[in-house]
mmCIF file of C-alpha atoms in Angstrom:
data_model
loop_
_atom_site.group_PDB
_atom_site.id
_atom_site.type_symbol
_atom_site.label_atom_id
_atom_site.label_comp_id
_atom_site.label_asym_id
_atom_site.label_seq_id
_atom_site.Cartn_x
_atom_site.Cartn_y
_atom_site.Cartn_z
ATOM 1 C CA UNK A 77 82.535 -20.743 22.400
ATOM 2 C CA UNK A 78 84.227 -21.551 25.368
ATOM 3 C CA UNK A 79 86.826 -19.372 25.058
ATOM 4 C CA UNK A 80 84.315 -16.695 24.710
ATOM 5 C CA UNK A 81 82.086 -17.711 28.236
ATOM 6 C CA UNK A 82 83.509 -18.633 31.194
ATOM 7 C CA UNK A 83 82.442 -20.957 33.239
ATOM 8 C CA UNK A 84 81.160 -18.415 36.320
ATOM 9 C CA UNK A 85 79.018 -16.590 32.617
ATOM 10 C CA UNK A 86 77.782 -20.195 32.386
ATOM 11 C CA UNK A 87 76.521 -20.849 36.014
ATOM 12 C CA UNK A 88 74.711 -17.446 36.142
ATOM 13 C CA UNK A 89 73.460 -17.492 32.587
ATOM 14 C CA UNK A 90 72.179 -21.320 33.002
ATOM 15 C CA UNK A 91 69.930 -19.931 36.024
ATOM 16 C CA UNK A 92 68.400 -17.156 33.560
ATOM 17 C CA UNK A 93 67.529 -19.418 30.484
ATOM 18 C CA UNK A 94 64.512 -20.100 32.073
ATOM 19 C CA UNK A 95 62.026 -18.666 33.729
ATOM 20 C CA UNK A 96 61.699 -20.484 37.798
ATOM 21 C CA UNK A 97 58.677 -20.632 39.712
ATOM 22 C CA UNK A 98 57.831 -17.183 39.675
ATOM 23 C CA UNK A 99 56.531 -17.307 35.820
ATOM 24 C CA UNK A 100 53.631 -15.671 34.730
ATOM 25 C CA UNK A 101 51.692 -18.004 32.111
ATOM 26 C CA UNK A 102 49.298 -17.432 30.220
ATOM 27 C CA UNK A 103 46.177 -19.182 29.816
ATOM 28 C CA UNK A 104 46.106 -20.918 26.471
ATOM 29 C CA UNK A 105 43.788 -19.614 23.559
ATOM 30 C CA UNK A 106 40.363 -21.735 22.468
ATOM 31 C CA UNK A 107 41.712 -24.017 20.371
ATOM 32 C CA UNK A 108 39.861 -23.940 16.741
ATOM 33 C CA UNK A 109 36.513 -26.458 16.341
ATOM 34 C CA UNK A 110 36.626 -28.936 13.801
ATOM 35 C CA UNK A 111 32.741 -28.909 14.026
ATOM 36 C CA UNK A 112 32.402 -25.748 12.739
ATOM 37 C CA UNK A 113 33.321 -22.635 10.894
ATOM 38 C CA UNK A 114 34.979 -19.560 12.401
ATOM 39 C CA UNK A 115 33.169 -16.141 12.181
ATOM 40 C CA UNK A 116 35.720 -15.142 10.065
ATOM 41 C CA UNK A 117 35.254 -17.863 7.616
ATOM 42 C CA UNK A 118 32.011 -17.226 7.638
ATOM 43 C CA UNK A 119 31.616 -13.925 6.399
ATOM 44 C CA UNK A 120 34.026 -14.302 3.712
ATOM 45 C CA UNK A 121 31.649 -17.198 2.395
ATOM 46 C CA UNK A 122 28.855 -14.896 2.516
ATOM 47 C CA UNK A 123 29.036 -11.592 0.316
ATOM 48 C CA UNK A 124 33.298 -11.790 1.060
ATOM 49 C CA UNK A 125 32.521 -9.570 3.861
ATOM 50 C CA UNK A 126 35.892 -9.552 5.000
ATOM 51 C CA UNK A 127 37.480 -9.173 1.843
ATOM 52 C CA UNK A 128 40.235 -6.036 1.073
ATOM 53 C CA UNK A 129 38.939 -3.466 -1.315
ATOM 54 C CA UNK A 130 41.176 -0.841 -1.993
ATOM 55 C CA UNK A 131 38.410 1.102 -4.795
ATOM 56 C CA UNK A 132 35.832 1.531 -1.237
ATOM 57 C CA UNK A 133 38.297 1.882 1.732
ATOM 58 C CA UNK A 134 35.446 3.484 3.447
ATOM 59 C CA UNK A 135 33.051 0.671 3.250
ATOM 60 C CA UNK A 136 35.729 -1.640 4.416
ATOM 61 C CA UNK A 137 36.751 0.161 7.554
ATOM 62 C CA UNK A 138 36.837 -2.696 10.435
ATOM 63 C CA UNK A 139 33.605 -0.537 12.423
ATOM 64 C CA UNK A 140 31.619 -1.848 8.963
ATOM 65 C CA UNK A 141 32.657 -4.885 8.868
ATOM 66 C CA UNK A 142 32.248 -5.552 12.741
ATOM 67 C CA UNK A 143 28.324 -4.363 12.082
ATOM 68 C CA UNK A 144 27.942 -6.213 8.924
ATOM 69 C CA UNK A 145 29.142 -9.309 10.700
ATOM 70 C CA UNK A 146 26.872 -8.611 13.967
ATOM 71 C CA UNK A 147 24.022 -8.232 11.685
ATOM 72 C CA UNK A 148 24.622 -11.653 9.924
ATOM 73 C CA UNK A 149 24.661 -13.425 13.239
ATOM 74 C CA UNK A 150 21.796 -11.548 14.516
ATOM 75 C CA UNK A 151 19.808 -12.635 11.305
ATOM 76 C CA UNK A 152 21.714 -16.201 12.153
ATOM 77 C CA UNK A 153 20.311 -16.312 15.431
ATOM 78 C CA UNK A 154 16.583 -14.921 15.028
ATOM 79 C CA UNK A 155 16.577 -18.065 12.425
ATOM 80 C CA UNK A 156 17.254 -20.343 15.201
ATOM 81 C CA UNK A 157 21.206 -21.143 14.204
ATOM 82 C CA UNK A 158 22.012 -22.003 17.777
ATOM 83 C CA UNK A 159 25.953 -21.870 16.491
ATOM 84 C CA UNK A 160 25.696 -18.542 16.190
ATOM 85 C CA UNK A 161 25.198 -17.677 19.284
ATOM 86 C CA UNK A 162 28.507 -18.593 20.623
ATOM 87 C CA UNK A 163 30.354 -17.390 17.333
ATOM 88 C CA UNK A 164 28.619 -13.728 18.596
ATOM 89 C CA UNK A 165 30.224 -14.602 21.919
ATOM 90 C CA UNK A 166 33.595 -14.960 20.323
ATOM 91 C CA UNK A 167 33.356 -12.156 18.249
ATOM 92 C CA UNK A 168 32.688 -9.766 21.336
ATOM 93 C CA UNK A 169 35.593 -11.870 23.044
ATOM 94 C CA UNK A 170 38.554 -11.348 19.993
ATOM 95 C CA UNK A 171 37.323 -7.721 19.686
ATOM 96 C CA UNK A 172 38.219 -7.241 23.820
ATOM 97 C CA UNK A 173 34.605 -6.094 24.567
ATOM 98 C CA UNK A 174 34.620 -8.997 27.211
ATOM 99 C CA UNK A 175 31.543 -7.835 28.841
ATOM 100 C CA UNK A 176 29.273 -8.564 26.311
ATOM 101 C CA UNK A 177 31.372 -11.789 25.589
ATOM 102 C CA UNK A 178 30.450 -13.163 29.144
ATOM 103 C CA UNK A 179 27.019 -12.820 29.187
ATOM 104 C CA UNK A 180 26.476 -14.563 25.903
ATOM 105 C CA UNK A 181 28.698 -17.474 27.118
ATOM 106 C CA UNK A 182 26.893 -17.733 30.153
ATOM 107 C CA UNK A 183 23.522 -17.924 28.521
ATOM 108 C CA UNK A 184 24.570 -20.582 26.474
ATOM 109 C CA UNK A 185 27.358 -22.605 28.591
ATOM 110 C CA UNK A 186 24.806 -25.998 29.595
ATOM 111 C CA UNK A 187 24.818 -26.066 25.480
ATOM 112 C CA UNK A 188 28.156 -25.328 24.271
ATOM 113 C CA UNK A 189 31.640 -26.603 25.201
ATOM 114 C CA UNK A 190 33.274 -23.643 23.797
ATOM 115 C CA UNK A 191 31.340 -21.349 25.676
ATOM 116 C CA UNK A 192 32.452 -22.810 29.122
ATOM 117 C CA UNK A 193 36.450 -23.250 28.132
ATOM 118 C CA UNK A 194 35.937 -19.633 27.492
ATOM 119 C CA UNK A 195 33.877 -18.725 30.769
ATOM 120 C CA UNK A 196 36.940 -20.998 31.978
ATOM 121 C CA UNK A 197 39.428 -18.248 30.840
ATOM 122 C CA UNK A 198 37.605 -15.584 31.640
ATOM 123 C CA UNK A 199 36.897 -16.273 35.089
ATOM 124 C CA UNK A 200 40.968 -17.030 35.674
ATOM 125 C CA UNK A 201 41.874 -14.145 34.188
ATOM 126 C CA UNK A 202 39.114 -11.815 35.038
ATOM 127 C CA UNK A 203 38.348 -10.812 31.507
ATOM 128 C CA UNK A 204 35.114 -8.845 31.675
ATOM 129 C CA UNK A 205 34.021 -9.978 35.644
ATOM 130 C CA UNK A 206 35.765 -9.987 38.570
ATOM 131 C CA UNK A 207 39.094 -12.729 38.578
ATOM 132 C CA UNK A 208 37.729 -15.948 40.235
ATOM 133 C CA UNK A 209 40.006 -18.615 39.931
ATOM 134 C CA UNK A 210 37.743 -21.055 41.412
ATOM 135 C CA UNK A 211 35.218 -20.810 39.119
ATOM 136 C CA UNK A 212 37.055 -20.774 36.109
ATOM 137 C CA UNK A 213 39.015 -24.242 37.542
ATOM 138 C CA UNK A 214 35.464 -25.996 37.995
ATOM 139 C CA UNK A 215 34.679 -24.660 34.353
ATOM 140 C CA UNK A 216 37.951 -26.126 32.972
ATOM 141 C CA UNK A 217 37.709 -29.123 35.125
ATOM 142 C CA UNK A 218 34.343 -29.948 33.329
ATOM 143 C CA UNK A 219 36.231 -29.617 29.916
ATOM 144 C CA UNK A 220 38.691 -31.733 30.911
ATOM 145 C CA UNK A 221 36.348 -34.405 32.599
ATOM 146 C CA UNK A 222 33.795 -34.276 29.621
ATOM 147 C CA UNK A 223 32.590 -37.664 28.056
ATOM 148 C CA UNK A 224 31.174 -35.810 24.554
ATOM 149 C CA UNK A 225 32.950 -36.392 21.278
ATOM 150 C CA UNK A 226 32.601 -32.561 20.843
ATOM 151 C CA UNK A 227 34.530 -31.629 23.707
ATOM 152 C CA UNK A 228 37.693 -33.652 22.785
ATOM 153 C CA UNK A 229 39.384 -31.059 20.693
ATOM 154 C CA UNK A 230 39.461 -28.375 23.508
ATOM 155 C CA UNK A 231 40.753 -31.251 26.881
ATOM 156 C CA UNK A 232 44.763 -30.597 25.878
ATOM 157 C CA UNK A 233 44.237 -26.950 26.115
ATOM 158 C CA UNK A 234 42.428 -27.079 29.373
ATOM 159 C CA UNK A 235 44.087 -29.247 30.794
ATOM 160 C CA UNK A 236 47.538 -27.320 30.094
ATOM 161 C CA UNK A 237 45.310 -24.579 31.939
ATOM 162 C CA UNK A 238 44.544 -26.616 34.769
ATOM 163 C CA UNK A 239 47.974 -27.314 34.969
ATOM 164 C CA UNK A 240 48.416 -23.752 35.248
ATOM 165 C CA UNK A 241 46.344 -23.624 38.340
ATOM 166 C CA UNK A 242 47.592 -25.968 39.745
ATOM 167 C CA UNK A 243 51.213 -24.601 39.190
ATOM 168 C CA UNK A 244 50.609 -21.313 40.303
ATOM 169 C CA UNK A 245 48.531 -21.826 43.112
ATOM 170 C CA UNK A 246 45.494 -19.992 42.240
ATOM 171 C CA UNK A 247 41.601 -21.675 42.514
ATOM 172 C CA UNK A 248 43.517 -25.119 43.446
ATOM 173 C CA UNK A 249 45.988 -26.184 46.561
ATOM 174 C CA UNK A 250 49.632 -25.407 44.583
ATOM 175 C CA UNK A 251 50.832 -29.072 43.552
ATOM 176 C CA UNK A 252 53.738 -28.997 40.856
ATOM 177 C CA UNK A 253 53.369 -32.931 40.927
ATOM 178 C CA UNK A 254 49.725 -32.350 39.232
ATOM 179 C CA UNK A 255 50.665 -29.541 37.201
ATOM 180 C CA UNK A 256 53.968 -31.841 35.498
ATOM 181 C CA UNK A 257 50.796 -34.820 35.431
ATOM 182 C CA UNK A 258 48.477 -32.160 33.276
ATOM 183 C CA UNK A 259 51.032 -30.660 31.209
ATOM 184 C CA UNK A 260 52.087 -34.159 30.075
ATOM 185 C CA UNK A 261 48.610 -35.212 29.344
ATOM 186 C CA UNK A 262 48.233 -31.925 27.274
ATOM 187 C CA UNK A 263 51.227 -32.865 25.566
ATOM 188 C CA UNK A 264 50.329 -35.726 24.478
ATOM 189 C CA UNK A 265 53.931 -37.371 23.597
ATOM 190 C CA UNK A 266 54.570 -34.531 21.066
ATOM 191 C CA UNK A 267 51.222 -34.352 19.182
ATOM 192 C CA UNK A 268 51.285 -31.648 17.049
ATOM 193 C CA UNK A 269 47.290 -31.460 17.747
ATOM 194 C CA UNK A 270 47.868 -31.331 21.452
ATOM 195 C CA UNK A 271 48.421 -28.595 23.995
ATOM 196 C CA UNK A 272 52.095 -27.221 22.039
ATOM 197 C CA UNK A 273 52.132 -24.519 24.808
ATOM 198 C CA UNK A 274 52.074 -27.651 27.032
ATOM 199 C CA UNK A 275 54.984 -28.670 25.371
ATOM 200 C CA UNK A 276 56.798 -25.742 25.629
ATOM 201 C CA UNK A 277 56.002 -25.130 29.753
ATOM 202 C CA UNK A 278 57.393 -28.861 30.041
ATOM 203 C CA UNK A 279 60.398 -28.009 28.977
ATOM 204 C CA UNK A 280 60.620 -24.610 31.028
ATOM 205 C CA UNK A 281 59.391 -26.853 33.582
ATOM 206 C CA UNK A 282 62.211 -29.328 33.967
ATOM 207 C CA UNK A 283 64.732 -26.615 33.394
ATOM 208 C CA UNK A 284 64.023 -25.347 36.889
ATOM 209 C CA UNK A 285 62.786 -27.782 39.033
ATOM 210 C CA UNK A 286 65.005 -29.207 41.619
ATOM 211 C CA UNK A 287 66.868 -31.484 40.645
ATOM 212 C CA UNK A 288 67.295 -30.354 37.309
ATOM 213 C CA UNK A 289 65.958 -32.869 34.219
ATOM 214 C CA UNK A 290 67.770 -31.161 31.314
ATOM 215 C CA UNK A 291 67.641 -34.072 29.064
ATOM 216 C CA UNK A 292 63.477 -33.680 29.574
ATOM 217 C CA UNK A 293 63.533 -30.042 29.203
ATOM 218 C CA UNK A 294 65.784 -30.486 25.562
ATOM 219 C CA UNK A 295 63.246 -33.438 24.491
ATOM 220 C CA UNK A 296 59.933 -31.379 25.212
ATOM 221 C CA UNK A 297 61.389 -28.132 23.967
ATOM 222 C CA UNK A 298 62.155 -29.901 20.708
ATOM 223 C CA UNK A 299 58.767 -31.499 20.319
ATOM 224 C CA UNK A 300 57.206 -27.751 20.789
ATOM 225 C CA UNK A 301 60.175 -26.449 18.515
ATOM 226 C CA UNK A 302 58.740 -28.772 15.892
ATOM 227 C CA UNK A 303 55.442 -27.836 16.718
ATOM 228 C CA UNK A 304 55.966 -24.484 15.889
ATOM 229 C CA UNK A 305 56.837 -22.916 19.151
ATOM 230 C CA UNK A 306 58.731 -19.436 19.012
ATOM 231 C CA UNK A 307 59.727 -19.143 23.120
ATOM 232 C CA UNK A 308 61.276 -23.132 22.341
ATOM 233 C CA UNK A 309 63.089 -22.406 19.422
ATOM 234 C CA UNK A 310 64.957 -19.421 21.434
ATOM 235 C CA UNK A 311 65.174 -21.798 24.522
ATOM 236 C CA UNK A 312 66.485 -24.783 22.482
ATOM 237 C CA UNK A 313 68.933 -22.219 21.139
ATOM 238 C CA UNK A 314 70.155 -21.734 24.203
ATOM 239 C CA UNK A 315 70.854 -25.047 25.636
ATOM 240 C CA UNK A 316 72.793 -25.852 22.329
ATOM 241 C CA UNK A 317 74.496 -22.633 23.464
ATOM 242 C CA UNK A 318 75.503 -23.834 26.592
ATOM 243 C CA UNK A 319 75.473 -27.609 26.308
ATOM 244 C CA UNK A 320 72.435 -28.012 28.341
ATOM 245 C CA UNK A 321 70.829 -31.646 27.750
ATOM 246 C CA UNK A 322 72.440 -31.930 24.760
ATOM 247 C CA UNK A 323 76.224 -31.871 23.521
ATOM 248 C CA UNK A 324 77.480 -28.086 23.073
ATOM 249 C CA UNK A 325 77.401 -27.114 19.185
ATOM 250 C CA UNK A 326 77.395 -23.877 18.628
ATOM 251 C CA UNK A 327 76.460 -23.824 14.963
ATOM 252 C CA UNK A 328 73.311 -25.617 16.071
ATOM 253 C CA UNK A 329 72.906 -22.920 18.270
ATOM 254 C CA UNK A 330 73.793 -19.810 16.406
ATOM 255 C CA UNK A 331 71.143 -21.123 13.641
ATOM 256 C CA UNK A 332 68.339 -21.773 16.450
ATOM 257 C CA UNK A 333 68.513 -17.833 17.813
ATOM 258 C CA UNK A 334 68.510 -16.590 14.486
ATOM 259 C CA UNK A 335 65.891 -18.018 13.135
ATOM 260 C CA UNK A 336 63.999 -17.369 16.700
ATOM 261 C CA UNK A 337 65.252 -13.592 16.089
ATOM 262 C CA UNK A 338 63.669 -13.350 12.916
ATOM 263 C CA UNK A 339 60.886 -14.248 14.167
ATOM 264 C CA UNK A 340 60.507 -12.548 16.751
ATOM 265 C CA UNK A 341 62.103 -13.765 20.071
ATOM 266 C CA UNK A 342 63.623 -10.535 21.808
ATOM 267 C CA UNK A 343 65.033 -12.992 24.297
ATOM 268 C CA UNK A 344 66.909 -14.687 21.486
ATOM 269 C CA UNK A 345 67.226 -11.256 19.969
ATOM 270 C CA UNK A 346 69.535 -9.886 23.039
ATOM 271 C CA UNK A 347 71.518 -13.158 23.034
ATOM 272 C CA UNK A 348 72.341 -12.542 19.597
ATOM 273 C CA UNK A 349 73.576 -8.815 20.432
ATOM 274 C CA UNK A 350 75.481 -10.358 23.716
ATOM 275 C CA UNK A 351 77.332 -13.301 21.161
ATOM 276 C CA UNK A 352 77.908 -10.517 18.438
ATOM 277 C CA UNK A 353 79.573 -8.102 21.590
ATOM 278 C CA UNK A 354 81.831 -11.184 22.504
ATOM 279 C CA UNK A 355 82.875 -12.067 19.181
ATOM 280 C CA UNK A 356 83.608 -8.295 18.694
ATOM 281 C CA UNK A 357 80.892 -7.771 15.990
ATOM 282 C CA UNK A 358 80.707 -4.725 17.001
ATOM 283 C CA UNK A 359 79.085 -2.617 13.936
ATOM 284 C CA UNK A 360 76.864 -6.029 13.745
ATOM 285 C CA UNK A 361 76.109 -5.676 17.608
ATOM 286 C CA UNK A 362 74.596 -2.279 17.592
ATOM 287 C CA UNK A 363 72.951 -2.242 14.803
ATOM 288 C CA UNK A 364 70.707 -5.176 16.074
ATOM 289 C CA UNK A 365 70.743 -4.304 19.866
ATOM 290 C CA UNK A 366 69.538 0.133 18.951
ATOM 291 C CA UNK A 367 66.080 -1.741 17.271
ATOM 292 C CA UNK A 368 65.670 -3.980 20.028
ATOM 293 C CA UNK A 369 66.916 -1.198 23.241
ATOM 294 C CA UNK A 370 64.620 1.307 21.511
ATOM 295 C CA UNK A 371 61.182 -1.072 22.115
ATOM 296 C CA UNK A 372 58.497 0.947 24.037
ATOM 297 C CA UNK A 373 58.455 -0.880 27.597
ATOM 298 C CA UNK A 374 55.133 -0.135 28.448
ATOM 299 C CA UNK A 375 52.927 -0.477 25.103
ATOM 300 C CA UNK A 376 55.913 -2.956 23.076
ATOM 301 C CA UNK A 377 56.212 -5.876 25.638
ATOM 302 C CA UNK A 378 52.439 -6.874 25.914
ATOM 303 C CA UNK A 379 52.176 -6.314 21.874
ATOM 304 C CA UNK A 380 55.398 -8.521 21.479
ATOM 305 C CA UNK A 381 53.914 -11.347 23.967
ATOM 306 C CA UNK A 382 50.476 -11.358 22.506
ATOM 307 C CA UNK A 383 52.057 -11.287 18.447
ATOM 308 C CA UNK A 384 54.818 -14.145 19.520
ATOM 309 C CA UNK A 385 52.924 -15.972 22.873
ATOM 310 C CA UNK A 386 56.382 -15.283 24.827
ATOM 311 C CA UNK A 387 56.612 -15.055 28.503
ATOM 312 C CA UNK A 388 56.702 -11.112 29.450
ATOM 313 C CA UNK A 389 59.882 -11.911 31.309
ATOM 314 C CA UNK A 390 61.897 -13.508 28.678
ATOM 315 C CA UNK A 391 60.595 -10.095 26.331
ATOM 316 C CA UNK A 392 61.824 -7.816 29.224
ATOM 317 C CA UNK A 393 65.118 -9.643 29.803
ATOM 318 C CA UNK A 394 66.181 -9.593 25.947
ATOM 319 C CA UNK A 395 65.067 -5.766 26.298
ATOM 320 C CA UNK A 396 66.979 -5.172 28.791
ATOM 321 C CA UNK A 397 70.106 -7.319 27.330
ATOM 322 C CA UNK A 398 70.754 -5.198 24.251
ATOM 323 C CA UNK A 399 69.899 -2.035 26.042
ATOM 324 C CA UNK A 400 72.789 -2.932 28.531
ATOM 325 C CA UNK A 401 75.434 -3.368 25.609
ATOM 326 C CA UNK A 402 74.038 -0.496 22.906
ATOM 327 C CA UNK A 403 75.097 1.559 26.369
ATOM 328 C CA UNK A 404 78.214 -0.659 26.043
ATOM 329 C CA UNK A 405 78.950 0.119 22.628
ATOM 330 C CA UNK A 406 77.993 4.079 23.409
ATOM 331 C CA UNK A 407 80.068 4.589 25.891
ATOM 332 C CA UNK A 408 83.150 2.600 24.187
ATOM 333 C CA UNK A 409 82.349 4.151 21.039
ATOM 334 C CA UNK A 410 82.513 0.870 19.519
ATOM 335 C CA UNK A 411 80.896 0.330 16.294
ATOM 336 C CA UNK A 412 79.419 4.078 17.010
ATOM 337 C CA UNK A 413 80.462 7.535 17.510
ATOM 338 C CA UNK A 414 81.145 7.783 21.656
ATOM 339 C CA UNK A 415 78.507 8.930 23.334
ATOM 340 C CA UNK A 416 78.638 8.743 26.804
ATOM 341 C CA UNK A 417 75.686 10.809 27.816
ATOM 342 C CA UNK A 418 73.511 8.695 25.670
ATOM 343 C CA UNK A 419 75.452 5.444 27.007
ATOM 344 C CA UNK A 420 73.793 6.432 30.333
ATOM 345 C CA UNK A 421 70.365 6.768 29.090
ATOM 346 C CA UNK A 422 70.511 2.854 27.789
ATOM 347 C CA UNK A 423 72.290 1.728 31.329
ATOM 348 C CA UNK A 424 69.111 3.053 32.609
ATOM 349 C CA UNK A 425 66.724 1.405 30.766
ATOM 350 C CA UNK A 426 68.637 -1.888 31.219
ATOM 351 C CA UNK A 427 68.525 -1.220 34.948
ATOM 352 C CA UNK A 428 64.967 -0.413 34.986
ATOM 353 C CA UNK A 429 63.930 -3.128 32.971
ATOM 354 C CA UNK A 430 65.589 -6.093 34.820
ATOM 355 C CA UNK A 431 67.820 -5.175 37.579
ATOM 356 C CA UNK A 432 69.267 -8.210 38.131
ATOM 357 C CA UNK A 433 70.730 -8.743 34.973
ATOM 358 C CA UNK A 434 71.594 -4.969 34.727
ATOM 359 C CA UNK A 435 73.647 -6.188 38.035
ATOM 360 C CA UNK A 436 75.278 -9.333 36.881
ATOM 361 C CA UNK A 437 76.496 -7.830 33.750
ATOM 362 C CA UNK A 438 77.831 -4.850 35.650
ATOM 363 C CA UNK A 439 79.549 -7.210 37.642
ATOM 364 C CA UNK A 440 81.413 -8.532 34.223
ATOM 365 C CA UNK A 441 81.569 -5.115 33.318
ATOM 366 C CA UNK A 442 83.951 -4.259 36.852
ATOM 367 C CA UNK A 443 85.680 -7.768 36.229
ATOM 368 C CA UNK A 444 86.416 -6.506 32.617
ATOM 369 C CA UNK A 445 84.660 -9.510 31.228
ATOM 370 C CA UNK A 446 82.648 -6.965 29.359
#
């Protein structure tokens, strides 16, 4: 692989692995209650409301099942089921109409934990209500601070929110000393049960803060790897890639981005189509970088990071990666009928998409690295 990347490709690819301290995160999702069963779960205990019919399609349509299931919890609720109140809540919440999602949670937050992690959330991230980060701090703070037994499942995921705050600046003074000190309490050494997204930031984390803790970054990007973790798995890739906190082995690598790929990383995706250009794959190269160039930017990338729980960056910059060599490959007419005017079309999107790395690979391009 060396003879492939030199070591100027190195420095400026080591700086885009991962995301600095401009990275949008996102708050992490309620975490499921042991106490209880979903809404979900539920209905397909009761009549298999949720069940796939294909003999009654009509009957089955999700505007049906949404009423059936708002009728059960009304009937739930006027026979004093006080869970059912907040499973209401959530089912306003997963179904976007965040409104209605709010005011249930706020007529039943003094009673239920779940309620306020989600009033937490909702105030951050102004989901139904004006954003006020202040308020949804104080509401995660609570979590986190709790005493009850019942509130011990959701205190890794707030606190990896708090840590958020904290990081970003927003409802708290901006300390990246108390974020690291949250995100490692939401970690929890690795526990699969704990905060994995926590797990995953960590190791973004020490990737980019000065100096540099690459050793940490590779040990908590692991433990969220084995925790399931899609945007670790690429980013493990990666530093296997590049010999990062770990010894360069680029069979370790190659077999970290693919399965990433196949799953759905787009940033491991458009290193795959950049290591397929290089090693002169070329019929290999566009065939993967046309699907990934041809995502729709505006209606794709939030899909993608919702699906996978991938930064929006990392999604853009794998975007814009393949777009910038399918032009590559167009205009070369390598592994595809030359097409310049095409060719130009893809430079665009790549330019438009991130133009810094549209820059820094036209740089190679001039250099003939490309």
């Amino acid at each position: 692989m060396c003879s492939i990347i030199t070591t100027k490709d190195n420095e400026s690819l080591n700086e885009d692995t991962h995301c600095g301290n401009s990275m949008k995160l996102t708050s992490e999702q309620l975490p499921k209650n042991p106490f209880n069963n979903s809404v979900s779960q539920y209905a397909a205990k009761k009549q298999k409301l949720f069940q796939w019919r294909k003999d009654k399609t009509d009957h089955y349509k999700h505007a049906n099942l949404m009423d059936k299931a708002l009728q059960l919890l009304k009937e739930r609720i006027r026979r004093g089921d006080a869970m059912a109140y907040f499973l209401r809540g959530q089912l306003y919440f997963e179904e976007g109409w965040y409104e209605e999602a709010l005011e249930q949670f706020e007529e039943i937050k003094e009673k239920d934990h779940q309620a306020t992690y989600q009033l937490g959330v909702m105030y951050y991230d102004g989901l139904g209500t004006m954003a006020n980060a202040e308020k949804g701090v104080a509401y995660m703070k609570k979590i986190v601070e709790s005493p009850c037994p019942r509130a011990r499942h959701l205190q890794f995921a707030a606190a990896y929110n708090l840590g958020r705050a904290y990081y970003e600046g927003k409802g708290v003074k901006r300390s990246e000393e108390e974020a690291e000190r949250l995100w490692l309490f939401a970690a929890d050494n690795g526990n699969p049960k704990a905060s994995v997204k926590a797990q995953s930031i960590l190791g973004l984390y020490y990737s980019t803060k000065e100096p540099k803790e690459l050793e940490k970054a590779f040990f908590w990007h692991s433990e969220a790897c084995g925790n399931g973790n899609l945007e670790s798995q690429g980013a493990l890739g990666l530093m296997y890639f590049y010999g990062q906190g770990i010894r360069q082995d680029t069979d370790a690598a190659l077999h970290c981005l693919r399965e990433a790929a196949e799953r759905g990383n787009v940033y491991a995706q458009g290193n795959l189509v950049e290591y397929y250009y290089k090693m002169k794959f070329f019929t290999k190269c566009v065939t993967f970088s046309k699907r990934i160039a041809d995502y729709d930017e505006v209606h794709d990338i939030p899909m993608i990071a919702q699906v996978t729980d991938c930064l929006p960056e990392f999604i853009i910059r794998g975007m814009a990666m393949a777009s910038f060599y399918y032009a590559r490959c167009l205009q070369l007419g390598l592994g595809i009928t030359k097409d310049e005017a095409k060719a130009k079309q893809y430079y665009s999107k790549a330019c438009r998409l991130n133009p810094t790395l549209a820059d820094e690979l036209h740089c190679l391009l001039i250099r003939q690295r490309i």
